[in-house]
């Protein structure tokens, strides 16, 4: 898409704005305007009834249903279930009626519709005038947010003005547990409603997930104003099967305004004892409604202001790029707050059902750098601990596939550590995920300098990963090298290939890193080392030499005549075509071609060799990187959202500024401009970490070299100024880049050295 083309959402540096209601784009907008607060998330469904196409979506972090596996031909090793974050009871609902007519934007004539996602302050606001069939008109203004401070609270301010009629106005705020997951494998219900009821004037609904037994309680409190004052409304409780609400009625004349404040607490049994959920839910609700909507809102805004201080990226001269990057950062920060090591980040976050809300390698490969650089270290650390806590499961998972002696294969997709994925070519073969988990441990330690993490947690994981690789490789007499057969690399448009360069590289690197780490922990943390020896039953004399032999003798496929790393053996047997030769109407190929045709084609779904080159960039000359980029980029269709970001960073690295910019827009505005025609299913949350990398590592040229920050910026022509903040080794740096100068300010921490364009300088508050 051309960047100058008219965008559906208005360009604004701090907001996403939709003007005019287009029902055909409603599900798309429901994704775009989603809200979350780490604890829960909510698609931008309307409060009032909507009879058109809509994907109702309320999600609570960590609350999932184990949906029975659906598969054609069962293979030994497949999991019994796929964990899916359950679509939770609808807490936002408010139905609006005037006498016999109900407000429904699919039935009414809608004027002056405006929806705004305010990213600076973290709220969603919507206003419009609706005309009923009778000609009556109401003017609505609705604002809602999910508190970042009281993360079990959501609040709505819903105002209804009678424009041109005298009659009854009825509002019914409610909680509705009659909810389904659209992606349920067998159309099963995920929830049972346990209880609905009233505690004084507060309504509650308690529900339980089938099989896993997670319980959730939602409690609601309402406050109503009539033309700014308390008035004698007629109020009546309403209860139906799985539904609880409050009917509020009054007679209105033209110009009258009714404002409803709806507060809801959302508690679950991961965080509270099941028996206390109702009582605690009411307590938390009382506390929240006492603060009032404005009070809750102002502390929420304050939280966002603080958050933006360290995470914001400023781009001057290119409002579309500015809006794009803020949208990505906003979504990342409202999806994961790092407070709970049992939680992780699904590819769609809280914005849709696809991918089940479960954890993929995306977290380690695409998100760790963002959280490491913009948040206190515990945030990224909790993502690592999540995997550490799943180590036992990963060992069992490997045993199920025939490995032994403490070898671990982490799942391709998981919620609680158990594998959920069930396509053999991915579940059993996309084993490079183990490499990303090792690399994340390395990145964490390199970034924070916290070597005790290695001793405390990291090394145990590394040993189990290395044991896996040792058993997964085999010696080839023909090649006189170790090989890894039958894998799927990051490029999922090739399955069951031999010697995927990326996988071989990750495996060998993990073995080397583990070997070095064992020696390090042995010397620096001898007491802990003894505990690890005992726990893992590590046989130093037998295992370490075997690992060394593998990493010293790993086979790496090469295309000698072009001096590039070959994605896998046999890649050059394919008909060598370029992406530009694919007719436009056949793109994306995954929506137009048979799977057979895709597998036999040369086309690459997402960065594969280039993904590896970025991880080990310091080993390669710029010429090597360029040769590989020039070879792979024209063959890559970027049909995974995780792809353009990696290519953009490397394009910058080799000085291909225009290409880097084109790829950047594709990643940063992927959802806002709906490049892949699928945003209605939810946002690409995990690729948003890649977007951040493509600005900071790409245009900023930031690297973390031997404990030192290094920058070699390269701004796109349009950008007058770029600024971002980096948390690194206990210091906070603010970097400002214009075409004339690069400024690095030390906001926190002791003076240190930084490298700018190859020159090492002292950093206090420095201009260069
Ligand atoms: C990508 C995977 C990724 C998954 C979830 C797939 O399309 O190929 O690399 O883990 O999406 O984001």
XYZ file of C-alpha atoms and ligand atoms in Angstrom, residues 346-348 354-355 360-362 366 412 426 430 432 489-492 605-606 639-642 684 686-687, ligand 1:
38
model
C -0.431 -14.552 22.687
C 0.056 -13.481 19.061
C -3.265 -11.631 19.182
C -6.993 -16.753 16.763
C -3.976 -18.632 18.149
C 4.625 -19.031 20.871
C 8.317 -18.538 20.164
C 7.218 -15.009 19.226
C 10.270 -10.640 19.032
C 5.336 -24.740 19.958
C 5.254 -27.902 13.231
C 9.613 -26.591 14.250
C 14.057 -23.990 16.408
C 12.538 -23.608 10.046
C 10.908 -20.253 10.755
C 9.804 -20.288 7.113
C 6.727 -22.473 7.446
C 6.956 -16.991 4.256
C 9.139 -15.107 6.722
C 3.085 -13.609 4.774
C 3.873 -13.729 8.459
C 3.610 -10.471 10.344
C 6.934 -11.413 11.948
C -0.678 -8.789 15.437
C 3.751 -10.128 18.852
C 4.997 -8.596 15.629
C 4.374 -17.792 12.062
C 5.060 -18.313 13.306
C 4.436 -17.667 14.520
C 2.929 -17.828 14.520
C 2.272 -17.049 15.625
C 2.881 -18.036 12.171
O 2.233 -17.510 11.045
O 4.865 -18.446 10.923
O 6.432 -18.009 13.256
O 4.972 -18.227 15.669
O 2.387 -17.356 13.303
O 2.534 -15.682 15.493
